[in-house]
Tab-separated table of C-alpha atoms in Angstrom:
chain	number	residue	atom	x	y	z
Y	320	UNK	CA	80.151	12.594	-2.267
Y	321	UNK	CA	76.673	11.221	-1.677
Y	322	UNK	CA	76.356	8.941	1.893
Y	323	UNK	CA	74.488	5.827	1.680
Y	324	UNK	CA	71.370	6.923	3.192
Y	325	UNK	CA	70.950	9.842	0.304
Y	326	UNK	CA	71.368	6.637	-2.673
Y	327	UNK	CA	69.007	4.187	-0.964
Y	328	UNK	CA	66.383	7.472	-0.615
Y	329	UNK	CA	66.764	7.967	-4.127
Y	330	UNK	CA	66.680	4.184	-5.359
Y	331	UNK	CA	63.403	4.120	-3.824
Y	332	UNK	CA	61.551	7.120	-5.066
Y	333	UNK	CA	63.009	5.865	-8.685
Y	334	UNK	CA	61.268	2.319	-7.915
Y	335	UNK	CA	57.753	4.792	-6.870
Y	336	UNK	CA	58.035	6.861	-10.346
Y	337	UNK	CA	58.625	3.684	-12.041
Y	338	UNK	CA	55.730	2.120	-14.475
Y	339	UNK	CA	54.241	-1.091	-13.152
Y	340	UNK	CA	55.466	-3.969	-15.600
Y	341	UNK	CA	53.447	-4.487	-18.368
Y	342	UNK	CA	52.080	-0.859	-18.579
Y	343	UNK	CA	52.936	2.193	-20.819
Y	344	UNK	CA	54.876	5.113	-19.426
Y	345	UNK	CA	52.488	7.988	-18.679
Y	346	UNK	CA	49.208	5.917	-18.459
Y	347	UNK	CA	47.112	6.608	-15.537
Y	348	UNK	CA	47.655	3.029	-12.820
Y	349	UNK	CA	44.391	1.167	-10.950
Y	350	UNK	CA	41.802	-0.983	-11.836
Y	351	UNK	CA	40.524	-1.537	-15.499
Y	352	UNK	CA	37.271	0.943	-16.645
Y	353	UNK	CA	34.097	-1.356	-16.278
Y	354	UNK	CA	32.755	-1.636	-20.024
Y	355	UNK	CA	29.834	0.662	-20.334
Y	356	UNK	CA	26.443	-1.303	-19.957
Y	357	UNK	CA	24.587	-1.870	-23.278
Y	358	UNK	CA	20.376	-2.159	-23.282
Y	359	UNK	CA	18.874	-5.173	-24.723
Y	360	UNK	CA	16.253	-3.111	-26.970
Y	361	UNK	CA	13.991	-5.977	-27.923
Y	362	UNK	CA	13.431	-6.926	-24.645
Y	363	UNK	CA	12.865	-3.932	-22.962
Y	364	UNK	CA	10.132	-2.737	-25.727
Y	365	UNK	CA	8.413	-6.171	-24.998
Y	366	UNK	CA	8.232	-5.694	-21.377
Y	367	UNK	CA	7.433	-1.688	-22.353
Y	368	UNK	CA	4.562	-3.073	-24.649
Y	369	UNK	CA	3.500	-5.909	-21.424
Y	370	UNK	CA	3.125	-2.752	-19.033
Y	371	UNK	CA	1.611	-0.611	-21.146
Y	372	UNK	CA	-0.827	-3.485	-22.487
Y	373	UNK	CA	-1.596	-3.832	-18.891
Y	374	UNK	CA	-2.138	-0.580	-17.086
Y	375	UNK	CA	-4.186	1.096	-20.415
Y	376	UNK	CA	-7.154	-0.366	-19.364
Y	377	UNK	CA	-6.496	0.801	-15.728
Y	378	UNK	CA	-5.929	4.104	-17.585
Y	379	UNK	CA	-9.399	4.179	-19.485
Y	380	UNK	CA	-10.851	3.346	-15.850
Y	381	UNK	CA	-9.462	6.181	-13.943
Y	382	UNK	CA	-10.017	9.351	-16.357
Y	383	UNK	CA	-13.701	7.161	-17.769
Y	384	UNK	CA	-14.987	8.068	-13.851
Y	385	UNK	CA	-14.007	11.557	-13.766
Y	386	UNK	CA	-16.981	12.227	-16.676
Y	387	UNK	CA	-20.061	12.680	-16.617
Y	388	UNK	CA	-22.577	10.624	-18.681
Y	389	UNK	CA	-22.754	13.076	-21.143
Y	390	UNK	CA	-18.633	13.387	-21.316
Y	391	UNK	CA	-18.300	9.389	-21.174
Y	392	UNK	CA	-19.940	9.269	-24.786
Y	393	UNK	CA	-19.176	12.952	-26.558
Y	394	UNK	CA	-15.626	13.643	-25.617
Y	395	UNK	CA	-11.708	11.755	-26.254
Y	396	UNK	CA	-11.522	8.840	-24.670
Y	397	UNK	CA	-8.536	9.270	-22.245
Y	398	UNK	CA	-9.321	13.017	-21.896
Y	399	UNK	CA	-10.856	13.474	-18.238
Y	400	UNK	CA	-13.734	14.996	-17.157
Y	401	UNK	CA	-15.354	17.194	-14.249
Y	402	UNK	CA	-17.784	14.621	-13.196
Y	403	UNK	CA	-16.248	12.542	-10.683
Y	404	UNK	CA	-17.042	14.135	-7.271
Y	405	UNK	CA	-20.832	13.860	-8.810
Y	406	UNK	CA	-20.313	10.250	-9.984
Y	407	UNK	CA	-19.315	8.968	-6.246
Y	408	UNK	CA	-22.264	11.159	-5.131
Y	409	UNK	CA	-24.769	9.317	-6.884
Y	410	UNK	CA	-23.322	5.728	-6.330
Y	411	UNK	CA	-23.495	6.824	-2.835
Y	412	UNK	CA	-27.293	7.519	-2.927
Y	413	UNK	CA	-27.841	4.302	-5.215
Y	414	UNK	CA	-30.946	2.768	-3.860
Y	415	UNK	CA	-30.114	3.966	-0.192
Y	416	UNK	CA	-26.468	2.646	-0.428
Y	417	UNK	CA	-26.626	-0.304	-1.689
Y	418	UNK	CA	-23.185	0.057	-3.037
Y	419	UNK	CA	-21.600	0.135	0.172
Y	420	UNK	CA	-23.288	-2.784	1.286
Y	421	UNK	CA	-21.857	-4.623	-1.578
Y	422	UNK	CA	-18.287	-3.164	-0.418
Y	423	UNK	CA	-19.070	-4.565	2.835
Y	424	UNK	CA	-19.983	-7.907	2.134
Y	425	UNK	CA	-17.120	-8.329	-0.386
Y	426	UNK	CA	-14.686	-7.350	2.408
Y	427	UNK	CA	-16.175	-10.000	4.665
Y	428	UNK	CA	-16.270	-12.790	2.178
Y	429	UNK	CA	-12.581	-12.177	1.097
Y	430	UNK	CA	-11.546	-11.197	4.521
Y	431	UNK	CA	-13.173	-13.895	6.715
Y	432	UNK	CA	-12.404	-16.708	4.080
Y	433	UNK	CA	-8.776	-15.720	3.663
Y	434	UNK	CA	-8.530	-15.790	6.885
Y	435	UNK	CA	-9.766	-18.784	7.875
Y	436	UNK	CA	-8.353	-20.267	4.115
Y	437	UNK	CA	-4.951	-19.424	5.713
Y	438	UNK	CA	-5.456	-21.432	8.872
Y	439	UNK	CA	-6.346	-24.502	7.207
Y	440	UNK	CA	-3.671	-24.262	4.545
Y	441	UNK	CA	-1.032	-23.456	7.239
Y	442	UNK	CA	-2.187	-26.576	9.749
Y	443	UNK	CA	-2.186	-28.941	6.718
Y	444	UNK	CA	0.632	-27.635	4.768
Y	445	UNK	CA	2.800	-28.077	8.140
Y	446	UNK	CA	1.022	-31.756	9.097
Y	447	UNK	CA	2.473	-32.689	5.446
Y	448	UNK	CA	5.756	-31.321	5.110
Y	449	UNK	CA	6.883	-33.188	8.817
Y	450	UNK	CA	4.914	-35.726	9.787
Y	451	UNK	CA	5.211	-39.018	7.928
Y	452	UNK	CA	1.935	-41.598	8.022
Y	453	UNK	CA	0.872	-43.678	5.509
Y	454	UNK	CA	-0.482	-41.772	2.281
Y	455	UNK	CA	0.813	-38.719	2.716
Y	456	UNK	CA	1.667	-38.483	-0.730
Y	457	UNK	CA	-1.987	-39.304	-1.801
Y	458	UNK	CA	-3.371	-36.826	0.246
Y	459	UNK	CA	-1.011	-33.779	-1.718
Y	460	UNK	CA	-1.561	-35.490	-4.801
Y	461	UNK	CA	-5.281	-35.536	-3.982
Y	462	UNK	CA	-4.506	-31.729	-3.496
Y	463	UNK	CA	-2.921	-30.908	-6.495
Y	464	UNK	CA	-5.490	-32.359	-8.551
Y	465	UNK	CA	-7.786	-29.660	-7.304
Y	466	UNK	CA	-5.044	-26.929	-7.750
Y	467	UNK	CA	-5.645	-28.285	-11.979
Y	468	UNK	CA	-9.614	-28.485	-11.556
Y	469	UNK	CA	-11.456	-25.473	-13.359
Y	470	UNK	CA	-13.463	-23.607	-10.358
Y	471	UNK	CA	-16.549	-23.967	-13.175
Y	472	UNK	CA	-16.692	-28.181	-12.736
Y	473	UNK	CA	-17.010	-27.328	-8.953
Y	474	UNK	CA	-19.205	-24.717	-8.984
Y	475	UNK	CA	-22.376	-26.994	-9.494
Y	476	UNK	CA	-21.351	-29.814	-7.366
Y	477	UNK	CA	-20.908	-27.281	-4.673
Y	478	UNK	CA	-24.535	-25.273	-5.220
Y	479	UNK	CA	-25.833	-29.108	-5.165
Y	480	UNK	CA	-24.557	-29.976	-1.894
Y	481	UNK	CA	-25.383	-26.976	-0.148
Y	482	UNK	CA	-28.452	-26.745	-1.443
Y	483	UNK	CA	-29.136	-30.399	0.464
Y	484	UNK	CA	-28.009	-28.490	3.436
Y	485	UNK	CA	-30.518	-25.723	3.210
Y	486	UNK	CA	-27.649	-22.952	2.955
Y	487	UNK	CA	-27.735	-21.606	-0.404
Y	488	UNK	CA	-28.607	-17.941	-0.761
Y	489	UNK	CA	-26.873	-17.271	2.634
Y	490	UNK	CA	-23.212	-16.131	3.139
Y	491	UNK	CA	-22.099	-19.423	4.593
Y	492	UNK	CA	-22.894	-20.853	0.946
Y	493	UNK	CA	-20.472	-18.354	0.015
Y	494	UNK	CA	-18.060	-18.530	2.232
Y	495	UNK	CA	-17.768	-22.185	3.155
Y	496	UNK	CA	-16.336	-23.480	-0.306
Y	497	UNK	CA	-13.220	-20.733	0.021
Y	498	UNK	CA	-11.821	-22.543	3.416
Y	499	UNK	CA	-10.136	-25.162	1.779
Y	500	UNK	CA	-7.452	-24.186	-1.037
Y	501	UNK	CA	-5.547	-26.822	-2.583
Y	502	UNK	CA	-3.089	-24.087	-3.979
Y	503	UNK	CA	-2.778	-22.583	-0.405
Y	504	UNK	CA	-2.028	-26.030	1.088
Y	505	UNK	CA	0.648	-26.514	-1.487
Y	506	UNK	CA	2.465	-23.033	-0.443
Y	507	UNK	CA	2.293	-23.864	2.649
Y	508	UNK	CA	3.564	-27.438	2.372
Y	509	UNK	CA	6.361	-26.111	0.450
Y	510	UNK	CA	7.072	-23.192	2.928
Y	511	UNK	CA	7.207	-25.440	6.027
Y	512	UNK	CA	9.161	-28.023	3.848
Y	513	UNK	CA	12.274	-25.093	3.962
Y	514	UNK	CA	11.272	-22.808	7.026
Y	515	UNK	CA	11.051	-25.537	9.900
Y	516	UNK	CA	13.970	-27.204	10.240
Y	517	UNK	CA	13.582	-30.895	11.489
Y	518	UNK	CA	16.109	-30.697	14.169
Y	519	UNK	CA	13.647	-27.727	16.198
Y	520	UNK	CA	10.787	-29.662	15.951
Y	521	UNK	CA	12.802	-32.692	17.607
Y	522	UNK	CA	14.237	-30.336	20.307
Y	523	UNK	CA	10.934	-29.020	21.140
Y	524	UNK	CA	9.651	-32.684	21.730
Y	525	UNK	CA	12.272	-33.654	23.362
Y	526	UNK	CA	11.827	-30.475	25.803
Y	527	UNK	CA	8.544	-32.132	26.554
Y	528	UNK	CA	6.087	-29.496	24.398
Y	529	UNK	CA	3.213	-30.975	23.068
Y	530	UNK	CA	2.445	-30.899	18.927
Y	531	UNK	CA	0.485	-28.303	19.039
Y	532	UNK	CA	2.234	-25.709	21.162
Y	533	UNK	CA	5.427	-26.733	18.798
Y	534	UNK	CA	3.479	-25.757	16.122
Y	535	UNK	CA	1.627	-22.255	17.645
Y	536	UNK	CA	4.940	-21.246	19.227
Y	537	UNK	CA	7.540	-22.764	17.040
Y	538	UNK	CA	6.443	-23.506	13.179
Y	539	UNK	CA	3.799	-20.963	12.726
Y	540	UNK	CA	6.279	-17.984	13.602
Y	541	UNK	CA	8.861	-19.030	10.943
Y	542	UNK	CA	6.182	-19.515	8.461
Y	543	UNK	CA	4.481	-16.277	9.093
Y	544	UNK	CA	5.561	-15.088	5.499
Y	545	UNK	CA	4.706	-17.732	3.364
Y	546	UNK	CA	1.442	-17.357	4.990
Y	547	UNK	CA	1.059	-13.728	4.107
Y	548	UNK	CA	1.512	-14.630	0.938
Y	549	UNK	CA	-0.982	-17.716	1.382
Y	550	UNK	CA	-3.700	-14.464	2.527
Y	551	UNK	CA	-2.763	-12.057	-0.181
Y	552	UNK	CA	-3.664	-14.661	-2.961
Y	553	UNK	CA	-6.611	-16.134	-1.014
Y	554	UNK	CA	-8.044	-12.256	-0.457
Y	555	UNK	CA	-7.788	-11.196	-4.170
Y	556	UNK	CA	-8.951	-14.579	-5.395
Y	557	UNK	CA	-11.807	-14.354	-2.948
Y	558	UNK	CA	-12.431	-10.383	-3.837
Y	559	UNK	CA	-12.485	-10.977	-7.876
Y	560	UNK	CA	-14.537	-14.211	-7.078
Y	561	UNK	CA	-17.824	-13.465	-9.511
Y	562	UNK	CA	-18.919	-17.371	-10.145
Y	563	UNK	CA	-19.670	-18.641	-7.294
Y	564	UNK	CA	-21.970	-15.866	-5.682
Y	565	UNK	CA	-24.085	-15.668	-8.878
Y	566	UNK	CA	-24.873	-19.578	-8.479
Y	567	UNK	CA	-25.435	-19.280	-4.212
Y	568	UNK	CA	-27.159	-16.070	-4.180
Y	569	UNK	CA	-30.322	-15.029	-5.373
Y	570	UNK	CA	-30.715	-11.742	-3.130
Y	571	UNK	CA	-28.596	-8.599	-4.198
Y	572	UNK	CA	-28.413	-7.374	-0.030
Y	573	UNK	CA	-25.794	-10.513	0.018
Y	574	UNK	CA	-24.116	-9.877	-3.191
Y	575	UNK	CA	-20.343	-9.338	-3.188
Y	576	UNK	CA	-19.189	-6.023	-4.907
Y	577	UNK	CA	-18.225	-8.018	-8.648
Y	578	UNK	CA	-22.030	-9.145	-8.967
Y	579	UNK	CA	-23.212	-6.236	-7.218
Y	580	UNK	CA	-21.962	-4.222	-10.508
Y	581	UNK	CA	-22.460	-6.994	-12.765
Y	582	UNK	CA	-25.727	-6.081	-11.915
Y	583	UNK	CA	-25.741	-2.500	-12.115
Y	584	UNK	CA	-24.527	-3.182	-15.754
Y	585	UNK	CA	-27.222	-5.010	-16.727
Y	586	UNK	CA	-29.322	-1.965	-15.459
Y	587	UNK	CA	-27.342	-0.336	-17.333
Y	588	UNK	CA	-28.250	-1.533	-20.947
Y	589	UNK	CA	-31.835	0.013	-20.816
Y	590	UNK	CA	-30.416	3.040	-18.429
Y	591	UNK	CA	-26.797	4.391	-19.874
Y	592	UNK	CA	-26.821	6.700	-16.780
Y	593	UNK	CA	-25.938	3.930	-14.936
Y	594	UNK	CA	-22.490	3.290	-16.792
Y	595	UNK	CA	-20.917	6.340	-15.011
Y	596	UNK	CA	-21.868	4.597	-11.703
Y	597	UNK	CA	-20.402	0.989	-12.928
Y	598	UNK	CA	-16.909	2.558	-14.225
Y	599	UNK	CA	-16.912	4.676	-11.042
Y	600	UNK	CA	-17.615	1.476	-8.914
Y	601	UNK	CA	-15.179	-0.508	-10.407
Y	602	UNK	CA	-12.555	2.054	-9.709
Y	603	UNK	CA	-13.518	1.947	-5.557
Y	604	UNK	CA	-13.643	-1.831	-5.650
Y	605	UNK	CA	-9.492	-1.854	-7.278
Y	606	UNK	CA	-8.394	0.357	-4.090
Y	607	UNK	CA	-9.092	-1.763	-1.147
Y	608	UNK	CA	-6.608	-4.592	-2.712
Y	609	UNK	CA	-3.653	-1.799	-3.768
Y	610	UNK	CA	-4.253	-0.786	0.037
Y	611	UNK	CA	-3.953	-4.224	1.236
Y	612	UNK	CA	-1.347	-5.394	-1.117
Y	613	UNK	CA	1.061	-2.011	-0.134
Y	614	UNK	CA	0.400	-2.996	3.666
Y	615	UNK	CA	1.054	-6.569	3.393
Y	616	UNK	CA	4.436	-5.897	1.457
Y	617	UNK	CA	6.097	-4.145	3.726
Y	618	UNK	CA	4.670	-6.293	6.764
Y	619	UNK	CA	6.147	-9.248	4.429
Y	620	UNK	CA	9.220	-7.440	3.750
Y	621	UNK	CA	9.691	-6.762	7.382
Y	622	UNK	CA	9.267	-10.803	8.291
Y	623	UNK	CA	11.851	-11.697	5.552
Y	624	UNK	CA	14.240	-9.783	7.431
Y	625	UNK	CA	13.410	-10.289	10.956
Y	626	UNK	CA	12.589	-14.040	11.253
Y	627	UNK	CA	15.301	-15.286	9.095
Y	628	UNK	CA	17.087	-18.487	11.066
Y	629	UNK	CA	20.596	-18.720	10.404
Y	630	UNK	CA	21.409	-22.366	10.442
């Protein structure tokens, strides 16, 4: 005769072996199988054709500067050559360097005006997104009106007024036109709108800190990544920038590196030695902004994460 304790043990590992309601005997129990994940084909061979439409060119570029000038016109296109070590030799010796000159100055037009782009842009974009004075929506429409104006309308207005001023042909003509950037004062504006919250500002006035200091110690740390994104855009605008030098300038020893092989191009129509030297320039003047765009991601990545406020 079975005690009590022996059913109840036995009851229970019945209730253990039982089936869950609902569910066949012998089928395996726990969560449903996910449904396997199906490709969208037409998209993904539009964005397939989109990247490759974009980086053949970049393709053609790279294996085009490892020939010779003899290989650039006799053998396959994307087959590469044994002429690039020689190619960078002889841009190097270029009339004395000149090359490197046009690095140089390219570097200090998109470095210096991104720079000092940035400042403005981040001082007005934060004046508009918290103070409130009369016309403060003129002003940003004002703005945004240049954000829609073709640089080309400018371009003669600008030459024009500088010219008044005695500065063309110097790299303040060049570099005075970049400070102000209605699109980087819009970023900005925006960015400060959502970074600064209203009720720091108002604690650091009422802890007696002055406008400025609220804004140098306060604001400008919590909008350090919009404004890295201001400098990226402002940089490679500034770097590509080909219009405005060839209006300002008239002598090549202050020509940025886009008319610097603009003009080696030219050059290039009565000498087709010269093409190697373009194609291999061109390839130099793309790896200054990969460098700077790989360093500023992570340094943008990294301010994400660490200057997040939690509200």
């Amino acid at each position: 005769m079975s005690s009590p304790r022996s059913l109840a043990v036995r009851k229970t590992a019945l209730r253990k072996s039982a089936p869950a309601a609902g569910t066949t005997p012998g089928t395996a129990q726990g969560p449903p199988a996910a449904p396997p994940r199906r490709i969208a084909v037409l998209p993904t061979a539009v964005l397939l054709l989109g990247a490759l439409y974009c980086l053949l060119p970049v393709l053609w570029v790279v294996i085009a500067s490892t020939k010779s000038g003899r290989e650039l016109f006799s053998t396959f296109t994307f087959w590469p050559g044994s002429g690039f070590a020689d190619n960078v030799t002889d841009l190097s010796a270029y009339r004395d360097g000149i090359y490197w000159r046009w690095m140089g100055n390219s570097a200090l037009y998109a470095g210096l005006g991104a720079l000092l782009s940035t400042a403005v842009s981040a001082v007005s974009g934060y004046a508009l997104a918290i103070y409130r004075f009369r016309g403060r929506e003129t002003v940003f429409n004002i703005l945004m009106a240049g954000v829609l104006m073709p640089p080309v309308i400018l371009a003669v207005p600008q030459y024009l007024l500088l010219a008044k001023a005695d500065l063309t042909d110097s790299y303040a003509s060049v570099l005075m036109p970049l400070v102000l950037s209605p699109y980087g004062v819009y970023l900005a504006r925006i960015y400060a709108a959502s970074a600064v919250p209203g009720d720091v500002v108002e604690a650091g006035r009422m802890d007696g800190a002055s406008e400025w200091r609220i804004f140098t110690r306060i604001a400008l740390p919590m909008m350090v990544p919009g404004l890295v994104t201001v400098f990226l855009f402002q940089f490679v605008a500034v770097w590509n920038n080909f219009l405005l030098p060839y209006i300002m300038l008239s002598d090549d020893e202050k020509f940025p590196i886009t008319l610097g092989l603009f003009t080696l191009l030219e050059q290039g129509s009565n000498t087709p030695a010269l093409y190697t030297l373009v194609i291999t320039g061109a390839l130099l003047a793309v790896v200054p902004l990969i460098a700077l765009f790989l360093v500023i991601q992570r340094f943008w990545s990294l301010d994400l994460l660490s200057g997040a406020v939690k509200s």
